[in-house]
Coordinates of C-alpha atoms and ligand atoms in Angstrom, one line a residue:
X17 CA -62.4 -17.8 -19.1
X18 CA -58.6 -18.3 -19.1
X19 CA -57.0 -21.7 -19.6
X20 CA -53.8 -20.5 -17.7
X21 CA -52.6 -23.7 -17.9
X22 CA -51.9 -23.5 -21.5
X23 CA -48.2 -23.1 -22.8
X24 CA -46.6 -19.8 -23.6
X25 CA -44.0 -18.4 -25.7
X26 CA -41.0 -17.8 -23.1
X27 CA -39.8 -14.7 -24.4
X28 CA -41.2 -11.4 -25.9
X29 CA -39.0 -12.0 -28.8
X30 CA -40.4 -15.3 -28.6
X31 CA -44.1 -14.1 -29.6
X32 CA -42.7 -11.5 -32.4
X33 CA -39.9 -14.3 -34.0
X34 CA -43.1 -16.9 -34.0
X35 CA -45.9 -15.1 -35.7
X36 CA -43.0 -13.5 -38.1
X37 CA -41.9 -17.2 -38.5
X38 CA -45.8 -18.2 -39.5
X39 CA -46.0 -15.0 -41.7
X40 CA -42.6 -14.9 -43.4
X41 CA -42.2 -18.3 -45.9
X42 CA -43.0 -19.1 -49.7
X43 CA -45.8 -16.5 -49.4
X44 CA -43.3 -13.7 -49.8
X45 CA -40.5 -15.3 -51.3
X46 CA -42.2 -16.9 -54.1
X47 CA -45.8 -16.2 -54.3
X48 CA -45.9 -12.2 -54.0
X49 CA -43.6 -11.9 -56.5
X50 CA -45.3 -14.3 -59.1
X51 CA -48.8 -12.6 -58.2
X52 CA -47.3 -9.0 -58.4
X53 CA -45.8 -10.6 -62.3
X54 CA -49.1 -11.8 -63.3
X55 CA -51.3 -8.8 -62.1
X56 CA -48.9 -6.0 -64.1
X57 CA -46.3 -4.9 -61.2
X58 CA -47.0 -1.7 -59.7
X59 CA -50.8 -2.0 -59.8
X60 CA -50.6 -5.1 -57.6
X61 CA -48.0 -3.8 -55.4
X62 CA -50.2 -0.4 -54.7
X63 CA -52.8 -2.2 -53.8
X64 CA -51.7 -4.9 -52.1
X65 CA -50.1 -2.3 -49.3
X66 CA -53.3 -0.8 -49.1
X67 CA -54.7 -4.3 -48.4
X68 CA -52.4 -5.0 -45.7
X69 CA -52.3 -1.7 -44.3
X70 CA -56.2 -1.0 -44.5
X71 CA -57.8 -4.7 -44.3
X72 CA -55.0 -7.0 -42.8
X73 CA -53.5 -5.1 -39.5
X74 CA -57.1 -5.2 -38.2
X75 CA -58.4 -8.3 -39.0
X76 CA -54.6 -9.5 -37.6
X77 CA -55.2 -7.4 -34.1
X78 CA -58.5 -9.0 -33.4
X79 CA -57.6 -12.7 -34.5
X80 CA -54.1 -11.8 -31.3
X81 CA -56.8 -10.3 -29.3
X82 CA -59.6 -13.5 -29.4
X83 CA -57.1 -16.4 -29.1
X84 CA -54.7 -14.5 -26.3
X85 CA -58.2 -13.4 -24.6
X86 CA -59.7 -17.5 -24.5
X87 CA -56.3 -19.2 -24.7
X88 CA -58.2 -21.4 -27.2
X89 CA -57.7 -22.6 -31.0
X90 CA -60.3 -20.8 -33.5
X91 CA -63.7 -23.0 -32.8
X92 CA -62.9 -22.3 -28.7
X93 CA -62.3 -18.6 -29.5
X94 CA -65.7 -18.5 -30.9
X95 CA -67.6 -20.9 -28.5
X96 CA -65.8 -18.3 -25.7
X97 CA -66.5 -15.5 -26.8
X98 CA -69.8 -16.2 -27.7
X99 CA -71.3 -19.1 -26.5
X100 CA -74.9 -20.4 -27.4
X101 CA -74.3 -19.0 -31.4
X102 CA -73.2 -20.4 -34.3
X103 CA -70.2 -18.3 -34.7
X104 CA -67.9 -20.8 -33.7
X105 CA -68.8 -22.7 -37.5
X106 CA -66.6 -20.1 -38.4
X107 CA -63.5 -22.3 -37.5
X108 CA -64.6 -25.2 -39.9
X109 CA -63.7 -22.3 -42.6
X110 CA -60.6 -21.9 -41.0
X111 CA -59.7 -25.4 -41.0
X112 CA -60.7 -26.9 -44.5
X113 CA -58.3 -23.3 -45.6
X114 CA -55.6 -24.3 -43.8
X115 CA -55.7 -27.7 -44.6
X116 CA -56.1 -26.3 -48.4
X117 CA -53.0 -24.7 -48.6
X118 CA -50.9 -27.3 -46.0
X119 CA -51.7 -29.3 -49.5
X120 CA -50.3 -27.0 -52.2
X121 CA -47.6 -25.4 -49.8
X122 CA -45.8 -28.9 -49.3
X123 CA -45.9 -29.2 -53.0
X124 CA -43.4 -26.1 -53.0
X125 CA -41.8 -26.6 -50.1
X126 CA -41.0 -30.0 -51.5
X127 CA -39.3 -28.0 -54.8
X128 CA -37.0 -25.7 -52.6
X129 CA -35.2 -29.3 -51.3
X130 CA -34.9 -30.4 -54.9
X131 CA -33.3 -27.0 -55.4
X132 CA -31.3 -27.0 -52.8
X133 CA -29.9 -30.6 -53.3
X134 CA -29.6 -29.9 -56.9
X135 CA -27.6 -26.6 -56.4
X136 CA -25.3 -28.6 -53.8
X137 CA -24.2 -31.3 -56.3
X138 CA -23.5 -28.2 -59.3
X139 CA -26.4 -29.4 -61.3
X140 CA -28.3 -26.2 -61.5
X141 CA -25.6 -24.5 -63.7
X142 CA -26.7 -23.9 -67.2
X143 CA -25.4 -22.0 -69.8
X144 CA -28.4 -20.8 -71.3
X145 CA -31.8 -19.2 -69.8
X146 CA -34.0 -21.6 -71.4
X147 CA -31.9 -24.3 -69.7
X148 CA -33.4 -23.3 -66.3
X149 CA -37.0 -23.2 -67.7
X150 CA -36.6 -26.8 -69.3
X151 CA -34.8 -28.0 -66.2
X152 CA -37.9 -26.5 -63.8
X153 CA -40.7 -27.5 -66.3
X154 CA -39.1 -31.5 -66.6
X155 CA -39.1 -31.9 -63.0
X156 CA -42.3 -30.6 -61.9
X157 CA -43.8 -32.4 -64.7
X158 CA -41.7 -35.6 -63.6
X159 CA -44.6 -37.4 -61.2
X160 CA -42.0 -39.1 -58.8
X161 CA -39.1 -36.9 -58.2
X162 CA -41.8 -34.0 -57.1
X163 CA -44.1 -36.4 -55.0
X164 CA -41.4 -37.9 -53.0
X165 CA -40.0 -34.2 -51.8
X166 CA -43.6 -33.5 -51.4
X167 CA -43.4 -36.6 -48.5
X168 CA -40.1 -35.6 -47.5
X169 CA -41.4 -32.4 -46.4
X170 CA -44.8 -33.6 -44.8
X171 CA -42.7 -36.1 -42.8
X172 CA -40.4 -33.4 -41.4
X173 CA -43.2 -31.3 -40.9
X174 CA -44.9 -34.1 -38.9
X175 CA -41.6 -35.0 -37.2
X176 CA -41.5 -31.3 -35.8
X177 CA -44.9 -31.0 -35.0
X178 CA -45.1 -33.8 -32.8
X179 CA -43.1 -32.0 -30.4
X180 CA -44.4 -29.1 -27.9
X181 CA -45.1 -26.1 -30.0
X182 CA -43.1 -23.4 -28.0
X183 CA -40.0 -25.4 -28.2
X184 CA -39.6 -26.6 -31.7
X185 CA -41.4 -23.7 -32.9
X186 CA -39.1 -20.7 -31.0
X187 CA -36.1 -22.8 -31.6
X188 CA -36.7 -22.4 -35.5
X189 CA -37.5 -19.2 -36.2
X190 CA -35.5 -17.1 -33.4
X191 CA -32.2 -18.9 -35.7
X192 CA -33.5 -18.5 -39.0
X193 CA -35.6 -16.0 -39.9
X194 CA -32.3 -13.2 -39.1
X195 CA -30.2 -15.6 -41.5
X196 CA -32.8 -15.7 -44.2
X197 CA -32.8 -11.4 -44.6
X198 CA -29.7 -11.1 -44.7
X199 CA -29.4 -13.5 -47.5
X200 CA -32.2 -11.5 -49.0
X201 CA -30.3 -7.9 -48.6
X202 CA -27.4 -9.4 -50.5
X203 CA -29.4 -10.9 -53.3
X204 CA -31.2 -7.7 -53.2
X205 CA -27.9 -5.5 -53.8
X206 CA -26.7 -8.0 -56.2
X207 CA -29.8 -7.4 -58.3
X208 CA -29.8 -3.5 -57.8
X209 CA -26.4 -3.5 -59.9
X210 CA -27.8 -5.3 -62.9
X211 CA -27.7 -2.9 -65.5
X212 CA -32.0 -3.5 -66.1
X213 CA -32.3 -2.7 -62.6
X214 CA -34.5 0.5 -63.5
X215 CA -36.8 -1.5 -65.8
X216 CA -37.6 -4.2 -62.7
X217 CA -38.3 -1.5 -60.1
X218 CA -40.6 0.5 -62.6
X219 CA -42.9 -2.4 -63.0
X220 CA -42.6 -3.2 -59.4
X221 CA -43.2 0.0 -58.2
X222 CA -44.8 2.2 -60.6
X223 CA -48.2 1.8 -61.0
X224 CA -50.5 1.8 -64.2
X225 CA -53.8 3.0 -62.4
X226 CA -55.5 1.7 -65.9
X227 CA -54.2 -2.1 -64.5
X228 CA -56.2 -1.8 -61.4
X229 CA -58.8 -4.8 -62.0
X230 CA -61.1 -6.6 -60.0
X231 CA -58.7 -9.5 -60.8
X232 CA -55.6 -7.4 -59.4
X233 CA -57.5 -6.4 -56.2
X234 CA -58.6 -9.6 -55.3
X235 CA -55.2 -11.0 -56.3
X236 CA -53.9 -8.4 -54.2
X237 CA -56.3 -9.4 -51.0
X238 CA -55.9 -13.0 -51.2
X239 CA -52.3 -12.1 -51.0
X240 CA -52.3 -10.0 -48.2
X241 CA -54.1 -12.9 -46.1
X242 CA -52.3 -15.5 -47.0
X243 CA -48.9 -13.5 -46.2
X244 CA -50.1 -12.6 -42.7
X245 CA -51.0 -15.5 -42.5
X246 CA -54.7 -14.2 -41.5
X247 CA -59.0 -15.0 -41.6
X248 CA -58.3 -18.8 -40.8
X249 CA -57.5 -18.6 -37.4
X250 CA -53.6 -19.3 -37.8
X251 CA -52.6 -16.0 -35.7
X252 CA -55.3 -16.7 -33.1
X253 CA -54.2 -20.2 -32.4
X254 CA -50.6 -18.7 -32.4
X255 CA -51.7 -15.9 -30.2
X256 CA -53.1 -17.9 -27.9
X257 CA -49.3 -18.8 -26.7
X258 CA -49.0 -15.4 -25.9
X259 CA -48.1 -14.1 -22.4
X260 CA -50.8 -11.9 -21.0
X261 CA -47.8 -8.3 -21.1
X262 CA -47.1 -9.1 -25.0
X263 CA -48.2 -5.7 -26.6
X264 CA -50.7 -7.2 -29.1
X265 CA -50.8 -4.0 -31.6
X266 CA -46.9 -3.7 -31.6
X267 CA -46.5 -7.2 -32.5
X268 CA -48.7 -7.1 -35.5
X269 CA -47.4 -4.1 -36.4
X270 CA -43.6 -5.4 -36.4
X271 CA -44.7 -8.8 -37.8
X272 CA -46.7 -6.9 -40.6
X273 CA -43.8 -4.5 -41.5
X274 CA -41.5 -7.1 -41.1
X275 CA -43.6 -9.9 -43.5
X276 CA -44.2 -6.9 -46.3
X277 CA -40.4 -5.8 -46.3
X278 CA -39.4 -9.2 -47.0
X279 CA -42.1 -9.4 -49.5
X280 CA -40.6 -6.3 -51.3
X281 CA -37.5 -7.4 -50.7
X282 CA -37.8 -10.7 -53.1
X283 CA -39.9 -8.5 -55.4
X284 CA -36.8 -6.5 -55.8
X285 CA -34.7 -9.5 -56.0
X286 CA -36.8 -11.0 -58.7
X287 CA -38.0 -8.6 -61.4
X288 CA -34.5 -6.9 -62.4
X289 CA -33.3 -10.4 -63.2
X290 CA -36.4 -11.2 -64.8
X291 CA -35.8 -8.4 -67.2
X292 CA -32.2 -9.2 -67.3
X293 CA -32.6 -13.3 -68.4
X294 CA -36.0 -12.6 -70.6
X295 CA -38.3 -14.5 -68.4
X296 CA -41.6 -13.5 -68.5
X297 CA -42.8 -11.5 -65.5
X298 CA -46.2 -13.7 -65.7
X299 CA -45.0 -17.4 -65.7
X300 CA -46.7 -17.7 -63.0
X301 CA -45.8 -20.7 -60.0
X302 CA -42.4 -20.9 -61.8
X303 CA -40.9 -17.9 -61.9
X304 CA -39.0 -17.6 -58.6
X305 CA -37.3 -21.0 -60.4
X306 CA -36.7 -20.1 -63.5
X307 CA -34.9 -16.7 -62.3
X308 CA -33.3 -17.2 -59.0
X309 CA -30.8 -19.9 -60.1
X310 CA -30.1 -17.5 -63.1
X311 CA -29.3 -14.9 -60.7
X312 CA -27.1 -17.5 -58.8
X313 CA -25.8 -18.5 -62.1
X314 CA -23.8 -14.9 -62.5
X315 CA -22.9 -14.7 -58.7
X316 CA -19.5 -15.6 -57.9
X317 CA -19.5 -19.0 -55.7
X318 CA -22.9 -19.2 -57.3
X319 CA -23.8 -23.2 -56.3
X320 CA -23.2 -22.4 -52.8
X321 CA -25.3 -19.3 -52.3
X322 CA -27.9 -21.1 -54.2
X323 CA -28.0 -24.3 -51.9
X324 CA -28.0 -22.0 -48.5
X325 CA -30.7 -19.9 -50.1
X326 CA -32.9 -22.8 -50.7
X327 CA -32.2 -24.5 -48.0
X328 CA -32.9 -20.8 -45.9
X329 CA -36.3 -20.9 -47.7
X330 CA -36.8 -24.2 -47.1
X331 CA -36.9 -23.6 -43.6
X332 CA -39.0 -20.2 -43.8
X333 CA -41.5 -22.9 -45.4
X334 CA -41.4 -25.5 -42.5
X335 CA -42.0 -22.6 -39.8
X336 CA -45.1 -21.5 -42.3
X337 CA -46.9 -25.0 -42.3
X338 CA -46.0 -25.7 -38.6
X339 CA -48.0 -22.8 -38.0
X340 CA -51.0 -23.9 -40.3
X341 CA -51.2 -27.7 -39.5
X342 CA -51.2 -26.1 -35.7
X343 CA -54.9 -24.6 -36.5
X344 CA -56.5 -28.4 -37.2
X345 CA -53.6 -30.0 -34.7
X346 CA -55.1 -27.7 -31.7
X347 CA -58.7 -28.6 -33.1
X348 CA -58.6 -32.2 -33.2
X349 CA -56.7 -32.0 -29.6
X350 CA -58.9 -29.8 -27.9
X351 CA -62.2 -30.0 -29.8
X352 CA -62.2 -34.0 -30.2
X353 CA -59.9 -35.1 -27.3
X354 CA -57.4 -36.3 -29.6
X355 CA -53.5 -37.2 -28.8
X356 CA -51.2 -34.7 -30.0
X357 CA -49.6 -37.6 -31.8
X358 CA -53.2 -38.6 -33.7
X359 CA -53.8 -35.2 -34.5
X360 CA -50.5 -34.4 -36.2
X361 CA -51.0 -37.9 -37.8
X362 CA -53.9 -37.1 -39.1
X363 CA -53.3 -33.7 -40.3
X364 CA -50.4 -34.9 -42.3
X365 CA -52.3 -37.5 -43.3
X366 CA -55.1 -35.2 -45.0
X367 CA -51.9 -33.2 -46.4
X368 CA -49.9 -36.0 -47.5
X369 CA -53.7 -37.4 -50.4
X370 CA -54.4 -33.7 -50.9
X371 CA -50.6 -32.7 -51.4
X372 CA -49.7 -35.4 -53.9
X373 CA -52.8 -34.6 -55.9
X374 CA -51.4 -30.7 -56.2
X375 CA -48.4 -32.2 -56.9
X376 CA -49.4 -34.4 -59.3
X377 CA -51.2 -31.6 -61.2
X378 CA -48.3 -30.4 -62.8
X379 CA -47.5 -34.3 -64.3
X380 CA -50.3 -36.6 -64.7
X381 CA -53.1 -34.8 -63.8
X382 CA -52.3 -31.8 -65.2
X383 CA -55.6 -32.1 -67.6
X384 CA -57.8 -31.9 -65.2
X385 CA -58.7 -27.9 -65.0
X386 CA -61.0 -25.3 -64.6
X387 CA -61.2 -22.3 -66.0
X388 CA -57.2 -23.1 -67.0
X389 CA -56.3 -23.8 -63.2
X390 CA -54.7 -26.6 -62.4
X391 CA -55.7 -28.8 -58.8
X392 CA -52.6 -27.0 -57.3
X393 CA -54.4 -23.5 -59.1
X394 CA -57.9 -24.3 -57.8
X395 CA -56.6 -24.9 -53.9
X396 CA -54.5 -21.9 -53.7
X397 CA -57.0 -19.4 -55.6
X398 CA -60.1 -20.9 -53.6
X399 CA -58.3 -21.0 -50.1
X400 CA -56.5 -17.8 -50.7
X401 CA -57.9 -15.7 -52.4
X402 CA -62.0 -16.6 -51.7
X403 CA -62.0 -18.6 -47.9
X404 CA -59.1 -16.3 -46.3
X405 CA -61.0 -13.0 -47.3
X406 CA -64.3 -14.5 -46.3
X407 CA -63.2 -15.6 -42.8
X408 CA -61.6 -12.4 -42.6
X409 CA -65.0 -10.6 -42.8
X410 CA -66.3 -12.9 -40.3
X411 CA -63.3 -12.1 -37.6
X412 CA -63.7 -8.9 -38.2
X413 CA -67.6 -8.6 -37.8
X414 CA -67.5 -10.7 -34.8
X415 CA -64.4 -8.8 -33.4
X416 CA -66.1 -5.2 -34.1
X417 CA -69.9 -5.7 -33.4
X418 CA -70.4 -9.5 -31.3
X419 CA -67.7 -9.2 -29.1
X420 CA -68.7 -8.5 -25.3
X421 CA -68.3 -4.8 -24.8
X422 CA -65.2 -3.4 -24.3
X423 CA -62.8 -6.9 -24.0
X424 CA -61.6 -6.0 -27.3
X425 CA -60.0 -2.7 -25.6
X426 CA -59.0 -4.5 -22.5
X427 CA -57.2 -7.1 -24.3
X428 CA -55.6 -4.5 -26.4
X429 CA -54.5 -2.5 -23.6
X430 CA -53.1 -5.6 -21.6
X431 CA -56.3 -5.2 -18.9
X432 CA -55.6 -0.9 -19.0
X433 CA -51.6 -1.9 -18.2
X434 CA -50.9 -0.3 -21.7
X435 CA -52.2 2.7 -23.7
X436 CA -55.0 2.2 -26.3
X437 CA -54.1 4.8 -28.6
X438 CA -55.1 3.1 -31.5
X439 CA -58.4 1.3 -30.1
X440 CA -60.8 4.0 -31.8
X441 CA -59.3 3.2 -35.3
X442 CA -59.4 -0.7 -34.9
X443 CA -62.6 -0.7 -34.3
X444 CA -63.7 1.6 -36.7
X445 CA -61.6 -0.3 -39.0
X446 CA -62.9 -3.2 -38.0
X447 CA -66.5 -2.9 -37.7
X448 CA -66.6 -0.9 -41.2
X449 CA -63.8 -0.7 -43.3
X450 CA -62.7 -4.1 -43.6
X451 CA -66.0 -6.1 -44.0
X452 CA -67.4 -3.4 -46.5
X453 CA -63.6 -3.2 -48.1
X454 CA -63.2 -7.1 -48.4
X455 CA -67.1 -7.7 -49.8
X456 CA -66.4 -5.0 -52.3
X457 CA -63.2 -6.8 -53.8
X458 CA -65.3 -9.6 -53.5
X459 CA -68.4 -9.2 -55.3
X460 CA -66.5 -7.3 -57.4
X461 CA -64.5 -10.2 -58.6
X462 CA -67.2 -11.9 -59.3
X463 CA -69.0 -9.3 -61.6
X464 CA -71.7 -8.5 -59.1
X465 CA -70.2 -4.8 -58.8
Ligands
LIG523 N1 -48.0 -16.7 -44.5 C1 -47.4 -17.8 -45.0 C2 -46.4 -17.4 -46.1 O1 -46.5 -16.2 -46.5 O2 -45.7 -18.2 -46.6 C3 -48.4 -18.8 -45.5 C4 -49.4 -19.2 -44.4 C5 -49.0 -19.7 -43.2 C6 -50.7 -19.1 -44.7 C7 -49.9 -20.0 -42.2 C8 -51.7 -19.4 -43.8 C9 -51.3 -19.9 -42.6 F1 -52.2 -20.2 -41.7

């Protein structure tokens, strides 16, 4: 069943630093915090822990357990695990997602270089707070500047990608990731001593039960998956690196803690100087750029923090999308006998149509909507918060009821090598509470509940 000649991860740190490196990027940094905004604060942030805690740590242990198991990308998994059924059509969910949020991610990946380069030449320093919002709303809006950061990205994405994964990947994220939080703890002090500290935790952390909507829970969901980067087969293709001793529960627990501190973290970072500069907790995609160059702004040697910050989240972006193209990359290679170098090609070629069109939702296209979403809107909301839940049910089904007896528990336990203490909880977890939980936020949303 084994393809043992597949490549692994040299180092146990190797498998925790990579799967952190996939989880850990714009997700936390700038999405969680302008989700948490929108959806009223503490309400989001309740429920988004339960989501991770309740939905996301299971459906994360079976994706490690079916790609370290078959040593095969998401449609392999499947065709392993259970050959002769149509599970494996699951992966095709897996890959239009990714390939979904490759588009949009680039977009914002793109506007962390801009930042970056714009803090390094002391451009970003303005003496008023509306400043930043013009200066943020001009660019995006601007069709070229955007688009060609957009490319600029995609091309280093492709350049990285085209070498072996353990390398460039490993490389990465062992240096980074460390860097990048303890950036974040001193932002995070920083922002504790603003004097409307109090007011940004109480709406981060202080929930208004009345707030809890189907709209927050499913923001909240769609959230958790995409942070953990989980229910498109991301971790499973990333798992499937593994070496057979990595201790598949303690690694998603480390990268799941690890992902949701960071997450907080920003969310600390953020909402005190939102109150502090009077920008509005639900501007949505902008926020992190309106208010982090604010809060640069006060900080003494502001222009440099602000260019190593952005350049830090730049890279927490790079090892995110490395780790998404990777899901259509090891599907083209190994389902359609592709070269690595066609695959990358044309993965970043289907990012590079779809990411200029996000991109140029915010200039030229930006009349084109539904329901008031932009293209940029519709791909994240659709990937995120509808396809990643949906594939999650499906993982978790096939993990908790289809799998062959028992392999989940051997692959948890490293072949009986390790205790299973938690093995009666997964499954319960994930043969009842997730599906039932994720449906019910699901159906729910869409006023079916
Ligand atoms: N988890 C990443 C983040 O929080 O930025 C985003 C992501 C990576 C989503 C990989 C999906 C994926 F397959």
């Amino acid at each position: 069943m084994k393809n043992n000649d597949r490549i692994q991860f040299a180092t146990r740190l190797g498998a925790i630093a990579a799967t952190a490196g996939s989880a850990v990027g714009l997700g936390n940094i700038w999405r969680f915090p302008f989700e948490a905004g929108t959806h009223g604060g503490g309400a989001f942030m309740l429920c988004y822990l339960v989501c991770i805690v309740v939905l996301g740590l299971p459906v994360l242990c079976a994706e490690f357990a079916m790609g370290r198991a078959t040593r095969s990308n998401i449609f392999g998994a499947f065709r392993v695990l259970a050959p002769k059924s149509s599970w494996w059509m699951v992966g095709y969910l897996g890959i239009a997602a990714s390939l979904m949020i490759l588009s949009f991610y680039c977009v914002v990946a793109g506007w962390t270089i801009e930042y970056c380069a714009q803090s390094a030449i002391g451009a970003l320093d303005f003496p008023e707070q509306s400043d930043y919002h013009r200066h943020f709303d001009e660019f995006k809006s601007g069709n070229w500047r955007p688009l060609i950061w957009t490319w600029i990205f995609l091309s280093l994405n492709f350049l990285v990608l085209r070498k072996e994964v353990t390398k460039g990947i490993e490389r990465f994220s062992n240096i980074l990731m460390p860097l990048l939080f303890v950036l974040l703890i001193v932002f995070c002090v920083n922002s504790l001593l603003l004097p409307t500290a109090k007011e940004g935790l109480t709406f981060l952390f202080k929930p208004d039960f009345s707030q809890i909507t189907p709209s927050v829970l499913l923001g909240a969901l769609g959230q958790a998956f995409f942070s953990l980067s989980i229910g498109l087969g991301c971790m499973m293709t990333y798992a499937s690196y593994f070496r057979p001793q990595t201790n598949l529960v303690r690694t998603a627990t480390i990268s799941a803690s690890l992902d949701t501190l960071i997450a907080i973290l920003s969310g600390v970072i953020i909402f005190p100087a939102v109150f502090m500069f009077g920008v509005s907790p639900e501007a949505g995609p902008t926020l992190v750029f309106e208010t982090l160059p604010s809060i640069f702004h006060h900080l003494p040697g502001g222009s440099v923090w602000s260019a190593l910050f952005f350049f830090l989240l730049f890279l927490a972006s790079l090892t995110s999308t490395i780790s998404m193209s990777e899901i259509s990359i090891a599907f083209f290679i190994e389902e359609k006998g592709m070269s690595r170098k066609s695959a990358t090609v044309l993965t970043s070629a289907i990012a590079f149509i779809f990411g200029s069109l996000c991109c140029l939702s915010f200039g030229c296209l930006s009349n084109l909507t539904v329901n008031d979403l932009n293209i940029f809107g519709i791909f994240d909301y659709v990937a995120s918060n509808i396809m990643l839940p949906i594939g999650g049910i499906f993982i978790a089904v096939f993990a908790g009821w289809k799998m062959p007896k028992l392999f989940l528990k051997k692959e948890l336990t490293n072949q009986g090598a390790i205790r299973g203490r938690f093995y009666g909880v997964l499954l319960f977890a994930l043969r009842w509470v997730a599906p039932i939980g994720i449906g019910l936020v699901l159906l729910n949303s869409i006023g079916l509940l």
